[in-house]
Structure formats: structure tokens, C-alpha cells
mmCIF file of N, CA and C in Angstrom:
data_model
loop_
_atom_site.group_PDB
_atom_site.id
_atom_site.type_symbol
_atom_site.label_atom_id
_atom_site.label_comp_id
_atom_site.label_asym_id
_atom_site.label_seq_id
_atom_site.Cartn_x
_atom_site.Cartn_y
_atom_site.Cartn_z
ATOM 1 N N MET A 1 0.193 9.161 27.410
ATOM 2 C CA MET A 1 -0.615 7.898 27.134
ATOM 3 C C MET A 1 -0.852 7.573 25.665
ATOM 4 N N GLU A 2 -0.587 6.150 24.672
ATOM 5 C CA GLU A 2 -1.128 5.887 24.287
ATOM 6 C C GLU A 2 -2.185 5.598 23.337
ATOM 7 N N LEU A 3 -2.968 5.244 22.724
ATOM 8 C CA LEU A 3 -4.346 5.523 22.270
ATOM 9 C C LEU A 3 -4.292 4.201 21.487
ATOM 10 N N ASP A 4 -4.405 2.504 21.946
ATOM 11 C CA ASP A 4 -5.032 1.498 21.084
ATOM 12 C C ASP A 4 -6.109 1.726 19.393
ATOM 13 N N ILE A 5 -5.995 2.180 18.949
ATOM 14 C CA ILE A 5 -6.951 2.288 17.546
ATOM 15 C C ILE A 5 -6.680 0.953 16.921
ATOM 16 N N THR A 6 -7.737 0.144 16.491
ATOM 17 C CA THR A 6 -8.294 -1.313 16.335
ATOM 18 C C THR A 6 -9.451 -0.681 15.250
ATOM 19 N N VAL A 7 -8.510 -0.801 13.929
ATOM 20 C CA VAL A 7 -10.207 -1.272 12.835
ATOM 21 C C VAL A 7 -10.857 -2.660 12.611
ATOM 22 N N GLY A 8 -11.878 -2.663 13.003
ATOM 23 C CA GLY A 8 -12.274 -4.081 12.826
ATOM 24 C C GLY A 8 -12.728 -4.648 11.085
ATOM 25 N N PHE A 9 -12.690 -5.773 10.738
ATOM 26 C CA PHE A 9 -13.069 -5.758 9.080
ATOM 27 C C PHE A 9 -14.018 -6.549 9.418
ATOM 28 N N GLU A 10 -15.190 -7.164 9.435
ATOM 29 C CA GLU A 10 -15.960 -7.563 9.163
ATOM 30 C C GLU A 10 -17.270 -7.742 7.441
ATOM 31 N N ASP A 11 -16.675 -9.251 7.277
ATOM 32 C CA ASP A 11 -17.013 -9.910 5.900
ATOM 33 C C ASP A 11 -18.386 -10.132 5.348
ATOM 34 N N TYR A 12 -19.008 -9.224 5.051
ATOM 35 C CA TYR A 12 -20.422 -9.172 5.149
ATOM 36 C C TYR A 12 -21.438 -10.383 3.754
ATOM 37 N N PHE A 13 -19.699 -10.323 2.454
ATOM 38 C CA PHE A 13 -20.096 -11.193 1.792
ATOM 39 C C PHE A 13 -20.710 -12.824 1.220
ATOM 40 N N PRO A 14 -20.014 -13.082 2.338
ATOM 41 C CA PRO A 14 -21.297 -14.308 2.472
ATOM 42 C C PRO A 14 -22.362 -14.363 3.547
ATOM 43 N N SER A 15 -22.817 -13.585 3.944
ATOM 44 C CA SER A 15 -24.632 -13.187 4.306
ATOM 45 C C SER A 15 -24.673 -13.088 2.678
ATOM 46 N N MET A 16 -24.446 -11.548 1.910
ATOM 47 C CA MET A 16 -24.929 -11.132 1.267
ATOM 48 C C MET A 16 -25.055 -12.075 0.058
ATOM 49 N N MET A 17 -24.511 -12.997 -0.218
ATOM 50 C CA MET A 17 -25.077 -14.264 -1.116
ATOM 51 C C MET A 17 -25.723 -14.706 -0.708
ATOM 52 N N ALA A 18 -26.022 -15.548 0.571
ATOM 53 C CA ALA A 18 -26.697 -16.747 1.244
ATOM 54 C C ALA A 18 -28.346 -15.640 0.973
ATOM 55 N N ARG A 19 -27.774 -14.482 0.793
ATOM 56 C CA ARG A 19 -29.288 -13.767 0.772
ATOM 57 C C ARG A 19 -29.986 -13.546 -0.512
ATOM 58 N N LEU A 20 -28.681 -13.120 -1.190
ATOM 59 C CA LEU A 20 -29.460 -12.303 -2.470
ATOM 60 C C LEU A 20 -28.999 -13.817 -2.928
ATOM 61 N N GLY A 21 -28.139 -14.760 -3.206
ATOM 62 C CA GLY A 21 -28.389 -16.279 -4.655
ATOM 63 C C GLY A 21 -26.729 -15.991 -5.088
ATOM 64 N N GLU A 22 -26.033 -16.565 -5.936
ATOM 65 C CA GLU A 22 -25.498 -16.368 -6.365
ATOM 66 C C GLU A 22 -24.976 -15.246 -7.579
ATOM 67 N N GLU A 23 -26.208 -16.075 -8.571
ATOM 68 C CA GLU A 23 -25.876 -15.001 -9.509
ATOM 69 C C GLU A 23 -26.956 -12.928 -9.898
ATOM 70 N N GLY A 24 -27.543 -12.697 -7.784
ATOM 71 C CA GLY A 24 -28.267 -11.216 -7.709
ATOM 72 C C GLY A 24 -26.520 -11.370 -6.705
ATOM 73 N N PHE A 25 -25.868 -12.139 -6.553
ATOM 74 C CA PHE A 25 -24.701 -11.125 -6.127
ATOM 75 C C PHE A 25 -23.333 -11.129 -6.618
ATOM 76 N N ILE A 26 -23.616 -11.637 -7.966
ATOM 77 C CA ILE A 26 -22.879 -11.694 -9.196
ATOM 78 C C ILE A 26 -23.348 -10.267 -9.417
ATOM 79 N N GLY A 27 -24.300 -10.144 -9.809
ATOM 80 C CA GLY A 27 -25.299 -8.526 -10.390
ATOM 81 C C GLY A 27 -25.209 -7.507 -9.231
ATOM 82 N N GLU A 28 -24.880 -7.001 -7.887
ATOM 83 C CA GLU A 28 -24.228 -6.510 -6.887
ATOM 84 C C GLU A 28 -23.041 -6.488 -7.205
ATOM 85 N N LEU A 29 -22.205 -7.303 -7.500
ATOM 86 C CA LEU A 29 -20.453 -7.273 -7.548
ATOM 87 C C LEU A 29 -20.566 -5.484 -9.393
ATOM 88 N N CYS A 30 -21.418 -6.005 -9.938
ATOM 89 C CA CYS A 30 -21.864 -5.433 -11.157
ATOM 90 C C CYS A 30 -22.091 -4.393 -11.118
ATOM 91 N N LYS A 31 -23.288 -4.824 -10.550
ATOM 92 C CA LYS A 31 -22.862 -2.411 -10.112
ATOM 93 C C LYS A 31 -21.986 -1.834 -9.333
ATOM 94 N N GLY A 32 -21.620 -2.530 -8.152
ATOM 95 C CA GLY A 32 -20.072 -2.053 -8.660
ATOM 96 C C GLY A 32 -19.871 -0.885 -8.802
ATOM 97 N N PHE A 33 -18.830 -2.213 -9.712
ATOM 98 C CA PHE A 33 -18.337 -1.963 -9.856
ATOM 99 C C PHE A 33 -18.526 -0.675 -10.854
ATOM 100 N N ARG A 34 -20.155 -0.363 -12.069
ATOM 101 C CA ARG A 34 -20.384 1.373 -12.713
ATOM 102 C C ARG A 34 -20.524 1.882 -12.412
ATOM 103 N N LEU A 35 -20.884 1.440 -10.865
ATOM 104 C CA LEU A 35 -20.617 2.559 -10.560
ATOM 105 C C LEU A 35 -18.632 3.239 -9.945
ATOM 106 N N LEU A 36 -18.210 3.245 -9.975
ATOM 107 C CA LEU A 36 -16.828 2.987 -10.341
ATOM 108 C C LEU A 36 -16.064 3.330 -11.467
ATOM 109 N N MET A 37 -16.332 2.972 -12.813
ATOM 110 C CA MET A 37 -15.949 2.656 -14.062
ATOM 111 C C MET A 37 -15.854 3.661 -14.408
ATOM 112 N N ASP A 38 -14.679 4.510 -15.413
ATOM 113 C CA ASP A 38 -14.984 5.740 -16.070
ATOM 114 C C ASP A 38 -15.576 5.098 -17.181
ATOM 115 N N GLY A 39 -17.233 6.007 -17.627
ATOM 116 C CA GLY A 39 -18.033 5.918 -18.559
ATOM 117 C C GLY A 39 -17.434 5.273 -19.865
ATOM 118 N N GLU A 40 -16.175 6.216 -19.777
ATOM 119 C CA GLU A 40 -15.789 6.361 -21.755
ATOM 120 C C GLU A 40 -14.983 5.101 -21.907
ATOM 121 N N GLN A 41 -14.270 4.994 -20.584
ATOM 122 C CA GLN A 41 -13.397 3.090 -20.996
ATOM 123 C C GLN A 41 -14.559 2.646 -20.651
ATOM 124 N N GLY A 42 -15.172 2.427 -19.621
ATOM 125 C CA GLY A 42 -15.642 0.780 -19.536
ATOM 126 C C GLY A 42 -14.864 -0.326 -18.755
ATOM 127 N N LEU A 43 -13.571 0.665 -18.161
ATOM 128 C CA LEU A 43 -12.674 0.415 -16.858
ATOM 129 C C LEU A 43 -12.988 1.173 -15.400
ATOM 130 N N ILE A 44 -12.228 0.297 -14.397
ATOM 131 C CA ILE A 44 -11.904 1.140 -13.044
ATOM 132 C C ILE A 44 -10.434 2.335 -13.584
ATOM 133 N N THR A 45 -10.630 3.397 -13.509
ATOM 134 C CA THR A 45 -8.841 3.371 -13.300
ATOM 135 C C THR A 45 -8.159 4.115 -12.799
ATOM 136 N N PHE A 46 -7.681 4.996 -12.241
ATOM 137 C CA PHE A 46 -7.273 5.997 -11.089
ATOM 138 C C PHE A 46 -7.645 6.668 -10.942
ATOM 139 N N GLU A 47 -8.484 7.474 -12.423
ATOM 140 C CA GLU A 47 -8.845 8.638 -12.480
ATOM 141 C C GLU A 47 -10.061 8.223 -11.644
ATOM 142 N N SER A 48 -11.179 7.895 -12.419
ATOM 143 C CA SER A 48 -12.721 7.427 -11.293
ATOM 144 C C SER A 48 -12.210 7.335 -10.555
ATOM 145 N N LEU A 49 -11.615 5.899 -10.177
ATOM 146 C CA LEU A 49 -10.699 5.954 -8.303
ATOM 147 C C LEU A 49 -10.835 6.846 -8.014
ATOM 148 N N LYS A 50 -10.001 7.738 -7.890
ATOM 149 C CA LYS A 50 -9.605 8.866 -6.750
ATOM 150 C C LYS A 50 -11.542 10.076 -7.384
ATOM 151 N N ARG A 51 -11.722 10.028 -8.286
ATOM 152 C CA ARG A 51 -12.995 11.256 -8.254
ATOM 153 C C ARG A 51 -13.946 10.136 -7.434
ATOM 154 N N ASN A 52 -13.737 8.662 -7.463
ATOM 155 C CA ASN A 52 -14.995 8.146 -6.425
ATOM 156 C C ASN A 52 -14.978 7.541 -5.445
ATOM 157 N N SER A 53 -14.491 7.978 -4.590
ATOM 158 C CA SER A 53 -12.865 7.951 -3.871
ATOM 159 C C SER A 53 -14.336 8.275 -2.790
ATOM 160 N N VAL A 54 -14.125 9.313 -2.529
ATOM 161 C CA VAL A 54 -15.444 9.796 -1.671
ATOM 162 C C VAL A 54 -16.598 8.563 -1.717
ATOM 163 N N ILE A 55 -17.507 8.089 -2.631
ATOM 164 C CA ILE A 55 -18.354 7.237 -2.341
ATOM 165 C C ILE A 55 -18.114 6.343 -1.285
ATOM 166 N N LEU A 56 -16.058 5.237 -1.622
ATOM 167 C CA LEU A 56 -15.961 4.250 -0.959
ATOM 168 C C LEU A 56 -15.495 4.678 1.181
ATOM 169 N N GLY A 57 -15.944 6.538 1.126
ATOM 170 C CA GLY A 57 -15.053 6.844 2.095
ATOM 171 C C GLY A 57 -13.683 7.275 2.118
ATOM 172 N N LEU A 58 -13.301 6.802 1.183
ATOM 173 C CA LEU A 58 -11.491 6.759 0.432
ATOM 174 C C LEU A 58 -10.802 8.338 0.678
ATOM 175 N N ASN A 59 -11.980 9.077 0.633
ATOM 176 C CA ASN A 59 -10.908 10.889 -0.068
ATOM 177 C C ASN A 59 -10.023 10.800 0.689
ATOM 178 N N ASP A 60 -9.676 10.643 1.902
ATOM 179 C CA ASP A 60 -8.638 10.522 2.500
ATOM 180 C C ASP A 60 -6.791 10.316 2.226
ATOM 181 N N MET A 61 -7.285 8.434 0.776
ATOM 182 C CA MET A 61 -6.442 8.402 0.838
ATOM 183 C C MET A 61 -4.968 9.208 -0.450
ATOM 184 N N GLY A 62 -4.365 8.929 -0.304
ATOM 185 C CA GLY A 62 -3.489 9.555 -1.290
ATOM 186 C C GLY A 62 -2.814 8.518 -3.068
ATOM 187 N N ASP A 63 -2.020 9.149 -3.448
ATOM 188 C CA ASP A 63 -3.218 8.385 -4.829
ATOM 189 C C ASP A 63 -1.640 7.335 -4.396
ATOM 190 N N ASP A 64 -0.913 7.354 -3.782
ATOM 191 C CA ASP A 64 0.055 5.927 -3.745
ATOM 192 C C ASP A 64 -1.122 4.138 -3.743
ATOM 193 N N GLU A 65 -1.750 5.142 -2.733
ATOM 194 C CA GLU A 65 -2.506 4.057 -1.919
ATOM 195 C C GLU A 65 -4.270 3.839 -3.136
ATOM 196 N N LEU A 66 -3.958 4.683 -3.525
ATOM 197 C CA LEU A 66 -5.517 4.243 -4.831
ATOM 198 C C LEU A 66 -4.083 3.248 -5.739
ATOM 199 N N VAL A 67 -3.374 4.000 -6.034
ATOM 200 C CA VAL A 67 -2.949 2.931 -7.165
ATOM 201 C C VAL A 67 -2.183 1.539 -6.899
ATOM 202 N N CYS A 68 -2.317 1.141 -5.579
ATOM 203 C CA CYS A 68 -1.863 -0.404 -5.229
ATOM 204 C C CYS A 68 -3.670 -0.602 -5.584
ATOM 205 N N MET A 69 -4.383 -0.188 -5.150
ATOM 206 C CA MET A 69 -5.850 -1.012 -4.890
ATOM 207 C C MET A 69 -5.759 -1.187 -6.595
ATOM 208 N N LEU A 70 -5.431 -0.665 -7.543
ATOM 209 C CA LEU A 70 -6.053 -0.906 -8.430
ATOM 210 C C LEU A 70 -4.751 -2.380 -8.842
ATOM 211 N N SER A 71 -3.223 -1.604 -8.713
ATOM 212 C CA SER A 71 -2.371 -2.570 -8.960
ATOM 213 C C SER A 71 -3.167 -4.659 -8.396
ATOM 214 N N GLU A 72 -3.279 -4.616 -7.143
ATOM 215 C CA GLU A 72 -4.130 -5.919 -6.903
ATOM 216 C C GLU A 72 -4.927 -6.764 -7.485
ATOM 217 N N GLY A 73 -5.936 -6.059 -8.319
ATOM 218 C CA GLY A 73 -6.692 -6.372 -9.187
ATOM 219 C C GLY A 73 -6.261 -6.870 -10.227
ATOM 220 N N ASP A 74 -4.644 -5.709 -10.752
ATOM 221 C CA ASP A 74 -5.415 -5.891 -12.629
ATOM 222 C C ASP A 74 -4.504 -6.702 -12.595
ATOM 223 N N LEU A 75 -5.204 -8.227 -13.167
ATOM 224 C CA LEU A 75 -4.351 -8.596 -14.236
ATOM 225 C C LEU A 75 -3.990 -8.790 -14.966
ATOM 226 N N ASP A 76 -3.925 -7.967 -16.340
ATOM 227 C CA ASP A 76 -3.368 -8.125 -17.783
ATOM 228 C C ASP A 76 -2.906 -7.111 -17.153
ATOM 229 N N GLY A 77 -2.083 -6.387 -16.176
ATOM 230 C CA GLY A 77 -0.994 -5.197 -16.814
ATOM 231 C C GLY A 77 -1.158 -3.895 -17.629
ATOM 232 N N ASP A 78 -2.820 -3.333 -17.833
ATOM 233 C CA ASP A 78 -3.180 -2.563 -18.736
ATOM 234 C C ASP A 78 -3.429 -0.871 -17.009
ATOM 235 N N GLY A 79 -3.060 -1.275 -15.890
ATOM 236 C CA GLY A 79 -3.537 -0.329 -15.569
ATOM 237 C C GLY A 79 -4.687 -0.254 -14.518
ATOM 238 N N ALA A 80 -5.449 -0.931 -14.934
ATOM 239 C CA ALA A 80 -6.711 -0.636 -14.946
ATOM 240 C C ALA A 80 -7.467 -1.524 -14.519
ATOM 241 N N LEU A 81 -8.751 -2.135 -14.176
ATOM 242 C CA LEU A 81 -9.657 -2.982 -13.957
ATOM 243 C C LEU A 81 -11.334 -3.391 -14.901
ATOM 244 N N ASN A 82 -10.551 -3.836 -15.485
ATOM 245 C CA ASN A 82 -12.181 -4.128 -15.936
ATOM 246 C C ASN A 82 -13.015 -5.412 -14.832
ATOM 247 N N GLN A 83 -14.481 -5.160 -15.634
ATOM 248 C CA GLN A 83 -15.358 -5.615 -14.897
ATOM 249 C C GLN A 83 -15.053 -7.492 -14.354
ATOM 250 N N VAL A 84 -14.369 -7.976 -14.357
ATOM 251 C CA VAL A 84 -14.347 -9.755 -14.266
ATOM 252 C C VAL A 84 -13.067 -9.423 -13.608
ATOM 253 N N GLU A 85 -11.991 -8.300 -13.723
ATOM 254 C CA GLU A 85 -10.592 -7.777 -12.530
ATOM 255 C C GLU A 85 -12.091 -8.075 -10.914
ATOM 256 N N PHE A 86 -12.413 -6.993 -11.450
ATOM 257 C CA PHE A 86 -13.101 -6.442 -10.348
ATOM 258 C C PHE A 86 -13.646 -7.422 -9.000
ATOM 259 N N CYS A 87 -14.355 -7.968 -10.366
ATOM 260 C CA CYS A 87 -14.931 -9.081 -9.490
ATOM 261 C C CYS A 87 -13.994 -10.423 -8.641
ATOM 262 N N ILE A 88 -12.477 -10.899 -9.123
ATOM 263 C CA ILE A 88 -11.574 -11.482 -8.990
ATOM 264 C C ILE A 88 -11.664 -10.782 -7.524
ATOM 265 N N LEU A 89 -11.244 -9.447 -7.812
ATOM 266 C CA LEU A 89 -10.707 -8.848 -6.727
ATOM 267 C C LEU A 89 -11.595 -9.137 -4.880
ATOM 268 N N MET A 90 -12.205 -8.292 -5.760
ATOM 269 C CA MET A 90 -13.690 -8.929 -4.659
ATOM 270 C C MET A 90 -13.884 -9.378 -3.646
ATOM 271 N N PHE A 91 -13.842 -10.901 -4.560
ATOM 272 C CA PHE A 91 -14.013 -12.215 -4.108
ATOM 273 C C PHE A 91 -12.436 -12.696 -3.518
ATOM 274 N N ARG A 92 -11.635 -11.695 -3.490
ATOM 275 C CA ARG A 92 -10.529 -12.671 -3.492
ATOM 276 C C ARG A 92 -10.102 -11.842 -1.794
ATOM 277 N N LEU A 93 -11.056 -10.443 -1.950
ATOM 278 C CA LEU A 93 -11.477 -10.089 -0.300
ATOM 279 C C LEU A 93 -11.832 -10.489 0.162
ATOM 280 N N SER A 94 -12.433 -10.929 -0.056
ATOM 281 C CA SER A 94 -13.185 -11.712 0.949
ATOM 282 C C SER A 94 -13.337 -13.004 1.521
ATOM 283 N N PRO A 95 -12.512 -13.494 2.772
ATOM 284 C CA PRO A 95 -12.042 -15.089 3.323
ATOM 285 C C PRO A 95 -13.581 -15.819 2.939
ATOM 286 N N GLY A 96 -14.530 -14.948 3.856
ATOM 287 C CA GLY A 96 -15.672 -15.717 3.820
ATOM 288 C C GLY A 96 -15.928 -16.350 2.685
ATOM 289 N N LEU A 97 -15.852 -15.902 1.528
ATOM 290 C CA LEU A 97 -15.870 -16.265 0.794
ATOM 291 C C LEU A 97 -15.090 -17.345 -0.072
ATOM 292 N N MET A 98 -13.744 -17.207 0.005
ATOM 293 C CA MET A 98 -13.708 -18.077 -0.216
ATOM 294 C C MET A 98 -13.040 -19.842 0.684
ATOM 295 N N VAL A 99 -13.419 -20.109 1.612
ATOM 296 C CA VAL A 99 -12.777 -20.557 2.294
ATOM 297 C C VAL A 99 -14.311 -21.805 3.267
ATOM 298 N N ASP A 100 -15.397 -21.395 2.760
ATOM 299 C CA ASP A 100 -16.643 -21.961 2.735
ATOM 300 C C ASP A 100 -17.348 -22.726 2.197
ATOM 301 N N ASN A 101 -17.247 -23.274 2.601
ATOM 302 C CA ASN A 101 -17.627 -24.673 1.212
ATOM 303 C C ASN A 101 -18.933 -24.655 0.596
ATOM 304 N N SER A 102 -19.855 -24.137 1.258
ATOM 305 C CA SER A 102 -20.984 -24.161 1.149
ATOM 306 C C SER A 102 -21.581 -22.673 -0.415
ATOM 307 N N PHE A 103 -20.019 -22.219 -0.425
ATOM 308 C CA PHE A 103 -19.970 -22.012 -1.449
ATOM 309 C C PHE A 103 -19.096 -21.688 -2.887
ATOM 310 N N ASN A 104 -19.365 -23.269 -3.390
ATOM 311 C CA ASN A 104 -18.517 -23.932 -4.486
ATOM 312 C C ASN A 104 -18.361 -23.609 -5.680
ATOM 313 N N SER A 105 -20.008 -23.142 -6.026
ATOM 314 C CA SER A 105 -19.922 -23.410 -6.906
ATOM 315 C C SER A 105 -19.252 -21.309 -7.911
ATOM 316 N N SER A 106 -19.201 -20.610 -6.656
ATOM 317 C CA SER A 106 -18.919 -19.155 -6.410
ATOM 318 C C SER A 106 -17.238 -19.250 -6.925
ATOM 319 N N ARG A 107 -16.899 -20.596 -5.677
ATOM 320 C CA ARG A 107 -15.264 -20.245 -6.030
ATOM 321 C C ARG A 107 -14.864 -21.154 -7.464
ATOM 322 N N GLN A 108 -15.453 -21.777 -7.759
ATOM 323 C CA GLN A 108 -15.432 -22.491 -9.246
ATOM 324 C C GLN A 108 -15.294 -21.268 -10.226
ATOM 325 N N TRP A 109 -17.166 -20.575 -10.237
ATOM 326 C CA TRP A 109 -17.046 -19.222 -10.303
ATOM 327 C C TRP A 109 -15.360 -17.921 -10.794
ATOM 328 N N MET A 110 -14.983 -17.877 -10.007
ATOM 329 C CA MET A 110 -14.834 -17.167 -9.436
ATOM 330 C C MET A 110 -12.763 -17.427 -10.089
ATOM 331 N N GLU A 111 -12.652 -19.384 -10.445
ATOM 332 C CA GLU A 111 -11.494 -19.827 -10.922
ATOM 333 C C GLU A 111 -11.096 -19.681 -12.437
ATOM 334 N N GLU A 112 -12.850 -19.718 -12.844
ATOM 335 C CA GLU A 112 -13.102 -19.743 -14.355
ATOM 336 C C GLU A 112 -12.596 -18.987 -15.298
ATOM 337 N N CYS A 113 -12.884 -17.570 -14.569
ATOM 338 C CA CYS A 113 -12.631 -16.090 -14.684
ATOM 339 C C CYS A 113 -10.820 -15.849 -14.652
ATOM 340 N N VAL A 114 -10.435 -16.907 -14.145
ATOM 341 C CA VAL A 114 -9.067 -16.201 -14.428
ATOM 342 C C VAL A 114 -8.212 -17.405 -14.370
#
């Protein structure tokens, strides 16, 4: 007997944006960045992501998966995420923020950062 286990993804970012407003939402993303970053470097590094992966519930992820997560958002190729790269990645991972016309200024903010 084979089990069919599927994990659903619910995008909470649009409702958070509606509730907090754009500035409040960006502030929350920045708090998330600070939670995950290496305090000395001011970046999310492999080491800081691995160390803080328990907070995210990712403690069973392998090193290669963590590296892929960093690579996905690393726009300048330095192997780490700065705050802007992190925020852009979070926007890109939220289909609701990218397609909902009520968030045009947020999309514009993200595009300006790129």
C-alpha cells in the first residue's frame, strides 16, 4: 500500500501585506532577515542559515539544499544574502504578491531593488 502525501503551500504574504500595510510588511521581512543573518557580517550566510534552520523547521535539510536556497536569492554572486536580496527572494517566492494588482507599489519597490 502506497501513501500519497502531498504538502500544500499557502501563501500568507498577501494577507500579511493587507493587514500590515506595505511599510509594515517590509519591516517584518527585515526582522526575518535579521533573525537569520550572521551578526558580524550582516548577511545570511550558509553558516547562519544552517545554525538558524531549526527556527525555520528546516533542521532536517541537507547542506546542499541550504546552499541551493542561498543560491536562489544570491543576485551578486557572493554566496550570501544581503537584506535586499532576501526581500526580493521573499517577494519572488510569493505568487500572490507578484500577480495581485492591488500590490502594484510593492511590485514596483521590488523591481526598483533589482
